[in-house]
PDB file of C-alpha atoms and ligand atoms in Angstrom:
ATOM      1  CA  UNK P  15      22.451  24.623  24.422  1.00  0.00           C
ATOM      2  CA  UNK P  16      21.256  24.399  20.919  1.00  0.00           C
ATOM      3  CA  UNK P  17      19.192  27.546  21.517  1.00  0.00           C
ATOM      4  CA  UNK P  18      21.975  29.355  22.840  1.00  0.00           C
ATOM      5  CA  UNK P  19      24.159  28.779  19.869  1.00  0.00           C
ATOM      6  CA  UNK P  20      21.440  29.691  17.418  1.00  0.00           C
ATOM      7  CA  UNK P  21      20.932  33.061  19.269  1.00  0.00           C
ATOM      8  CA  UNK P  22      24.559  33.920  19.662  1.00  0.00           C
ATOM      9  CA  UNK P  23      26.024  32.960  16.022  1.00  0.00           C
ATOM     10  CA  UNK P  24      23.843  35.215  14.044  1.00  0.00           C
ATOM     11  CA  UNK P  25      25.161  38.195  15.893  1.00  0.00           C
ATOM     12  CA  UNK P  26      29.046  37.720  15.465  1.00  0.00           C
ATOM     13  CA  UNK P  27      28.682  37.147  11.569  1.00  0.00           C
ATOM     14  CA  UNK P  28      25.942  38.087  10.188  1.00  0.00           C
ATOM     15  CA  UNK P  29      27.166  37.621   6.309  1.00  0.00           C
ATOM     16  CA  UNK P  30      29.981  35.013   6.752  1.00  0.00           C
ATOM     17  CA  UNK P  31      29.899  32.684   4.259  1.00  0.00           C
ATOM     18  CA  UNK P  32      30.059  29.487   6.481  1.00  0.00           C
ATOM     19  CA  UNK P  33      26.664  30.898   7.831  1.00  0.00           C
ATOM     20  CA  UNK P  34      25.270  32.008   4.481  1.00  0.00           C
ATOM     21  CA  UNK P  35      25.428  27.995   3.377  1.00  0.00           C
ATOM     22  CA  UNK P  36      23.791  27.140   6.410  1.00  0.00           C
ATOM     23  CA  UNK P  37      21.333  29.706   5.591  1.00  0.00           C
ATOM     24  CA  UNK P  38      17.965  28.624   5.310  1.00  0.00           C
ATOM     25  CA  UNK P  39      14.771  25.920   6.320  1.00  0.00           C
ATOM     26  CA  UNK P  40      16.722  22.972   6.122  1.00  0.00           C
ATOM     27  CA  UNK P  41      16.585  22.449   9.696  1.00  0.00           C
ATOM     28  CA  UNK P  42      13.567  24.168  10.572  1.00  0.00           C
ATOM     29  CA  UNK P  43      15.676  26.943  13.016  1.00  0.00           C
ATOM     30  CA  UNK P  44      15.789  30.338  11.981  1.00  0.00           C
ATOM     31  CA  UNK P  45      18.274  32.740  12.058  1.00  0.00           C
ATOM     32  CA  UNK P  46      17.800  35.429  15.188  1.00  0.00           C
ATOM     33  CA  UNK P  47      18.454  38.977  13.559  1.00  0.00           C
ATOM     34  CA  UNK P  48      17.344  38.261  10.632  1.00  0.00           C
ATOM     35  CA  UNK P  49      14.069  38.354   8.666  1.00  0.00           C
ATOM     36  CA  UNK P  50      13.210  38.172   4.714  1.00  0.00           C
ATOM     37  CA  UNK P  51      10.975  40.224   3.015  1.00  0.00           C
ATOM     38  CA  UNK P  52       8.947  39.174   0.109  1.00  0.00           C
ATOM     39  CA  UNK P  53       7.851  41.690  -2.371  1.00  0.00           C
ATOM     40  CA  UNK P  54       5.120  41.694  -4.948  1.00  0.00           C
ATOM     41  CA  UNK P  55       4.038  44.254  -7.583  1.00  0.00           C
ATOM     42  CA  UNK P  56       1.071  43.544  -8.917  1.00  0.00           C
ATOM     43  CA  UNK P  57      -0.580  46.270 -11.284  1.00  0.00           C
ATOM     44  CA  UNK P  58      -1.548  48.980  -8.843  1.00  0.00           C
ATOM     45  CA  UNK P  59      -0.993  46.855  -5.470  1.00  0.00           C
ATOM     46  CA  UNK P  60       2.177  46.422  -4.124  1.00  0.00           C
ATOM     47  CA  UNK P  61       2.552  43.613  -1.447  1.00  0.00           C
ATOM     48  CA  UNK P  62       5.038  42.883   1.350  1.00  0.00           C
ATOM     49  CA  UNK P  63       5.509  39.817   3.247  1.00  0.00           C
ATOM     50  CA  UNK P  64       7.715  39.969   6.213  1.00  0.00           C
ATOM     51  CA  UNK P  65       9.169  36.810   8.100  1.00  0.00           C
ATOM     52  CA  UNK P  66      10.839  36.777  10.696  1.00  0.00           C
ATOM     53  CA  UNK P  67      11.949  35.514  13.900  1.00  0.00           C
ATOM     54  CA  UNK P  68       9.712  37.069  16.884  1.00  0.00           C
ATOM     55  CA  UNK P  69      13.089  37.380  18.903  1.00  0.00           C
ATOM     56  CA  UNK P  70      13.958  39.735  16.374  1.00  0.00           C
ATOM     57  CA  UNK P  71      11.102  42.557  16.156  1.00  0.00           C
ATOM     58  CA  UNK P  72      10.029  41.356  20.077  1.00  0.00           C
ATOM     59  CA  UNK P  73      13.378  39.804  21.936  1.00  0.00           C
ATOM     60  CA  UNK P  74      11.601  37.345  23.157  1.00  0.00           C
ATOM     61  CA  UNK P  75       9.653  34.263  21.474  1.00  0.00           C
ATOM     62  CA  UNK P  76       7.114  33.435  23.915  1.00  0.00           C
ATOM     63  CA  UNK P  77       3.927  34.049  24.896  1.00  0.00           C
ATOM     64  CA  UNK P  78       3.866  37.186  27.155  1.00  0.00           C
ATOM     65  CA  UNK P  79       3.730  36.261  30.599  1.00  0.00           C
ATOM     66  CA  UNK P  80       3.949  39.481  32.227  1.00  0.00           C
ATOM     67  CA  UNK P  81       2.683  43.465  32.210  1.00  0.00           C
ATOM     68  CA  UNK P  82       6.097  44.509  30.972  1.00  0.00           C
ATOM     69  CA  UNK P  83       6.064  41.908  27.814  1.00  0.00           C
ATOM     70  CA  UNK P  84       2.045  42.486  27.037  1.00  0.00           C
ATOM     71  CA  UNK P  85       3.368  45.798  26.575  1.00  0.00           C
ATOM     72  CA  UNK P  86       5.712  45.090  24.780  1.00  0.00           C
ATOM     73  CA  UNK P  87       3.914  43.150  22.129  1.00  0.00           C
ATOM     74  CA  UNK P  88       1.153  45.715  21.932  1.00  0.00           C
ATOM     75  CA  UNK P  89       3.697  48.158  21.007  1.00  0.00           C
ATOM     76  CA  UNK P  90       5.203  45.811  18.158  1.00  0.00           C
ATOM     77  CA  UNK P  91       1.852  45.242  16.987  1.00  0.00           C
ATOM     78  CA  UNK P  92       0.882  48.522  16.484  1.00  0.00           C
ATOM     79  CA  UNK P  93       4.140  49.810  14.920  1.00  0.00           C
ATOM     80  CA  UNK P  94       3.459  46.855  12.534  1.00  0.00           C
ATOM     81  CA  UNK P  95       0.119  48.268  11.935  1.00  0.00           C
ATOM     82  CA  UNK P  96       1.930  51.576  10.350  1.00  0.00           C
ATOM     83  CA  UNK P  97       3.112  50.159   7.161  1.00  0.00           C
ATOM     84  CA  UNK P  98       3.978  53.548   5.919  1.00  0.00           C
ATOM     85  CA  UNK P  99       6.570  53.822   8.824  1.00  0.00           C
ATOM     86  CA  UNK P 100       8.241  51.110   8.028  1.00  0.00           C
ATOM     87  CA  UNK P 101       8.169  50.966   4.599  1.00  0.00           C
ATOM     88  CA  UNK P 102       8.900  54.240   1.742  1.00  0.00           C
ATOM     89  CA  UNK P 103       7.386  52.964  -1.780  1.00  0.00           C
ATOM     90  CA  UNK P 104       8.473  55.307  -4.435  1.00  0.00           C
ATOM     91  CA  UNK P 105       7.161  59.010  -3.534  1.00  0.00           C
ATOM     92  CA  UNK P 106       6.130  59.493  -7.291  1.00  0.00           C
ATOM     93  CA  UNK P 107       4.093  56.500  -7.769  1.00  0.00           C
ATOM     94  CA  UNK P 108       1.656  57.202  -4.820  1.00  0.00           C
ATOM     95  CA  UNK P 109       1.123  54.730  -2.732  1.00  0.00           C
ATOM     96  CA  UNK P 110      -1.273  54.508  -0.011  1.00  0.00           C
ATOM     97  CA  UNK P 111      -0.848  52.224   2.815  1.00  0.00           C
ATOM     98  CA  UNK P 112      -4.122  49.873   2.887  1.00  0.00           C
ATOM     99  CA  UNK P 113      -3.494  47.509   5.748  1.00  0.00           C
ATOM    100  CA  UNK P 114      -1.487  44.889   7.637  1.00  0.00           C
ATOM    101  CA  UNK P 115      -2.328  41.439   8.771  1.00  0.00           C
ATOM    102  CA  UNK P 116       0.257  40.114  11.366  1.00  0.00           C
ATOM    103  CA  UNK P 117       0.278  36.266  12.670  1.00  0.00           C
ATOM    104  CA  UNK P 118       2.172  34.804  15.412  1.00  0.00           C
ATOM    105  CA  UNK P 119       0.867  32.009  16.980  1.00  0.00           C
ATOM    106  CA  UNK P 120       3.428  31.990  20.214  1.00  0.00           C
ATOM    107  CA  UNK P 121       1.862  34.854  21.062  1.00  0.00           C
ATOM    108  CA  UNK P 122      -1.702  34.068  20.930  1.00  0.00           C
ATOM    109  CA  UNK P 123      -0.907  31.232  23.527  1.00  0.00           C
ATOM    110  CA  UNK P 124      -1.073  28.937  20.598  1.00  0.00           C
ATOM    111  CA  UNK P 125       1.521  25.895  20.014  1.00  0.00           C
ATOM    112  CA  UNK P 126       3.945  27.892  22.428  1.00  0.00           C
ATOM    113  CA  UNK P 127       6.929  25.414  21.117  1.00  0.00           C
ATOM    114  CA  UNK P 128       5.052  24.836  17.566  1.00  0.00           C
ATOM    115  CA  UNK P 129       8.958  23.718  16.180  1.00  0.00           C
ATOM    116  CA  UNK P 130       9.766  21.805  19.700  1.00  0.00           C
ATOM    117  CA  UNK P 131      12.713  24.421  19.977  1.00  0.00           C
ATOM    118  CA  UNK P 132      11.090  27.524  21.988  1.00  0.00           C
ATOM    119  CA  UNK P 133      11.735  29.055  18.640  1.00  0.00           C
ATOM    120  CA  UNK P 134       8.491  31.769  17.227  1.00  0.00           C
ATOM    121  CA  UNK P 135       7.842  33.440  14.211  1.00  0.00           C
ATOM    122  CA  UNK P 136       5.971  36.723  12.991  1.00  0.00           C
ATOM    123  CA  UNK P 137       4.342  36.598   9.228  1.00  0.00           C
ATOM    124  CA  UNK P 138       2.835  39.835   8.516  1.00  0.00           C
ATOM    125  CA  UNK P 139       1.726  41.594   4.677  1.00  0.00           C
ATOM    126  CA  UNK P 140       1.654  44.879   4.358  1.00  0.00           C
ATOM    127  CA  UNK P 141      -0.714  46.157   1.419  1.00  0.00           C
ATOM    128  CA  UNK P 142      -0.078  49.233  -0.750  1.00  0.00           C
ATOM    129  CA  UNK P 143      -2.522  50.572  -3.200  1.00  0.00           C
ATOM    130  CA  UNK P 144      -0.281  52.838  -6.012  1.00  0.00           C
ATOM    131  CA  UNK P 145      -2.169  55.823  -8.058  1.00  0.00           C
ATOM    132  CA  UNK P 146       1.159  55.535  -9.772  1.00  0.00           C
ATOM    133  CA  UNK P 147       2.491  52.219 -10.465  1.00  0.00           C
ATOM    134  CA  UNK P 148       4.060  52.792 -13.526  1.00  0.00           C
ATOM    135  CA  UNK P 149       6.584  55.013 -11.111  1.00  0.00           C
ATOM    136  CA  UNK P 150       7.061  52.768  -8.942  1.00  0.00           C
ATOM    137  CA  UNK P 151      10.743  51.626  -9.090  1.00  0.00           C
ATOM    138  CA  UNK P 152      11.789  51.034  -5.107  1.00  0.00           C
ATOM    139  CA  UNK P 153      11.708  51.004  -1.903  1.00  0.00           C
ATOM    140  CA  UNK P 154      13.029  52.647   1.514  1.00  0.00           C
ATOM    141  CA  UNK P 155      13.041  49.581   4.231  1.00  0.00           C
ATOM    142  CA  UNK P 156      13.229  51.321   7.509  1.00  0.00           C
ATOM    143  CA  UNK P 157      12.572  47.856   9.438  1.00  0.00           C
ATOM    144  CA  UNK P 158      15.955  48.053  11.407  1.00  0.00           C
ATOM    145  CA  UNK P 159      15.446  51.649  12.625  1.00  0.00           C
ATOM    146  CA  UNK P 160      12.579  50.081  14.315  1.00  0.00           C
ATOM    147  CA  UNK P 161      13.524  47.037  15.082  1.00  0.00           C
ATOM    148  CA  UNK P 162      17.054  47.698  15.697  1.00  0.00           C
ATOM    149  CA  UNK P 163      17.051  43.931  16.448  1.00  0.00           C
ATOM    150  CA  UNK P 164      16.878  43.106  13.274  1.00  0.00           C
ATOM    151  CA  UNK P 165      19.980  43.466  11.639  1.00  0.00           C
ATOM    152  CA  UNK P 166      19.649  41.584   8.330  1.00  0.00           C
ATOM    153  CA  UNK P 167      17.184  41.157   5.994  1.00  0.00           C
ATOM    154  CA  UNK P 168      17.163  38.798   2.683  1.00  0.00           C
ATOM    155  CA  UNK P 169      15.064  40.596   0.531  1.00  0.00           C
ATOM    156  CA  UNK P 170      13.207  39.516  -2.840  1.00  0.00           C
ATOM    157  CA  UNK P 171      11.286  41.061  -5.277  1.00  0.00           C
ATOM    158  CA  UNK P 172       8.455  40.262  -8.006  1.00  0.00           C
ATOM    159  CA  UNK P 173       7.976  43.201 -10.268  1.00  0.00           C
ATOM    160  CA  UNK P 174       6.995  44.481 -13.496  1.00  0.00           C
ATOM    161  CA  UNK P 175      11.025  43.362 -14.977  1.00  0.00           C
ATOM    162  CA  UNK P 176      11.315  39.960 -13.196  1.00  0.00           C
ATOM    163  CA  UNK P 177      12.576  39.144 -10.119  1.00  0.00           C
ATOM    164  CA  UNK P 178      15.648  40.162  -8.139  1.00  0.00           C
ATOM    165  CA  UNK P 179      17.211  39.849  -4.397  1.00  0.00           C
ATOM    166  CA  UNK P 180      19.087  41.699  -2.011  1.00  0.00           C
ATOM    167  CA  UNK P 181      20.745  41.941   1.499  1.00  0.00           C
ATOM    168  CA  UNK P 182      19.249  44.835   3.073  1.00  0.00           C
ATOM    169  CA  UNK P 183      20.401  46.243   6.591  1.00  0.00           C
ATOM    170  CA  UNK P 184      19.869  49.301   8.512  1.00  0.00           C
ATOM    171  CA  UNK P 185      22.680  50.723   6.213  1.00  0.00           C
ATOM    172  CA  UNK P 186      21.438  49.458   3.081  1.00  0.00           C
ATOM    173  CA  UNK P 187      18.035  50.386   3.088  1.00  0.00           C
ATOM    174  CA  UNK P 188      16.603  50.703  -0.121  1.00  0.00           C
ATOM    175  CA  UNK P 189      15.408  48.121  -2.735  1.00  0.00           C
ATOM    176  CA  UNK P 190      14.959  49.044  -6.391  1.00  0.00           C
ATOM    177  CA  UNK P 191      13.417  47.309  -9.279  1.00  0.00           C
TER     178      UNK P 191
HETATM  179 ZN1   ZN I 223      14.267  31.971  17.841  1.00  0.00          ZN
END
């Protein structure tokens, strides 16, 4: 029942405050349909780190046990292999996509209930490489058009004038610094 509740509260308030308190890693759950995103700028390299729960870029958070959710994960792992898909850096400041590294240890078989809840996460960095960096001032975050799972993501950034945060959602899509 406790997995149940998890998966259905999320999705009737996303943003209520009662939920944003309980927001968090204080009981080790996460929050299905939504993800954070870490971002780092770093001279000419600009780094993303993407968390989330598998049920939200996936559906499902176990290993795949069948054709139809093989498939499924192949597809997720390539789109996550096209960072420049999912993610618009600043078209001035030229950034190249340079590679993703994606982790999820449900899905390689391993520790299938790693938090004893039948709960899985994804990690996975995206790398940039900027010609431009000193025009680099945002971001598009086009996550939710492909994950339309995901419907909220918590969003923080390190850049050249500090750090700063940010609710993004398939509405709210860009992140500037
Ligand atoms: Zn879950």
């Amino acid at each position: 029942m406790k997995r149940l509740l998890l998966c259905l509260i999320p999705a009737l308030a996303p943003s209520a405050p009662a939920l944003a308190a309980d927001h968090g890693h204080s009981h080790g759950a996460h929050q299905h349909g939504s993800a954070k995103l870490e971002v780092v700028i770093d001279g000419t390299a600009l780094h993303i780190r993407l968390e989330s729960p598998l049920d939200s870029v996936l559906g499902f958070e176990h290993a795949p046990g069948n054709a139809k959710e093989k498939a499924a994960v192949a597809r997720m792992k390539e789109l996550l292999g096209q960072g420049d898909k999912l993610f618009g850096p600043t078209t001035a400041a030229q950034c190249r996509f340079a590679g993703a590294t994606v982790e999820a240890p449900v899905l390689e078989g391993q520790s299938v209930a790693a938090k004893g809840d039948g709960h899985g996460d994804l990690d996975a960095d995206f790398r940039f490489i900027c010609a431009q960096p000193g025009k680099l001032t945002g971001m598009e975050v086009r996550l939710p058009e492909h994950f339309p799972r995901m419907r909220g993501i918590d969003a923080q950034v390190a850049g050249p004038r500090g750090q700063s945060a940010k609710r993004l959602s398939g509405k709210m899509r860009f992140l500037n610094w």
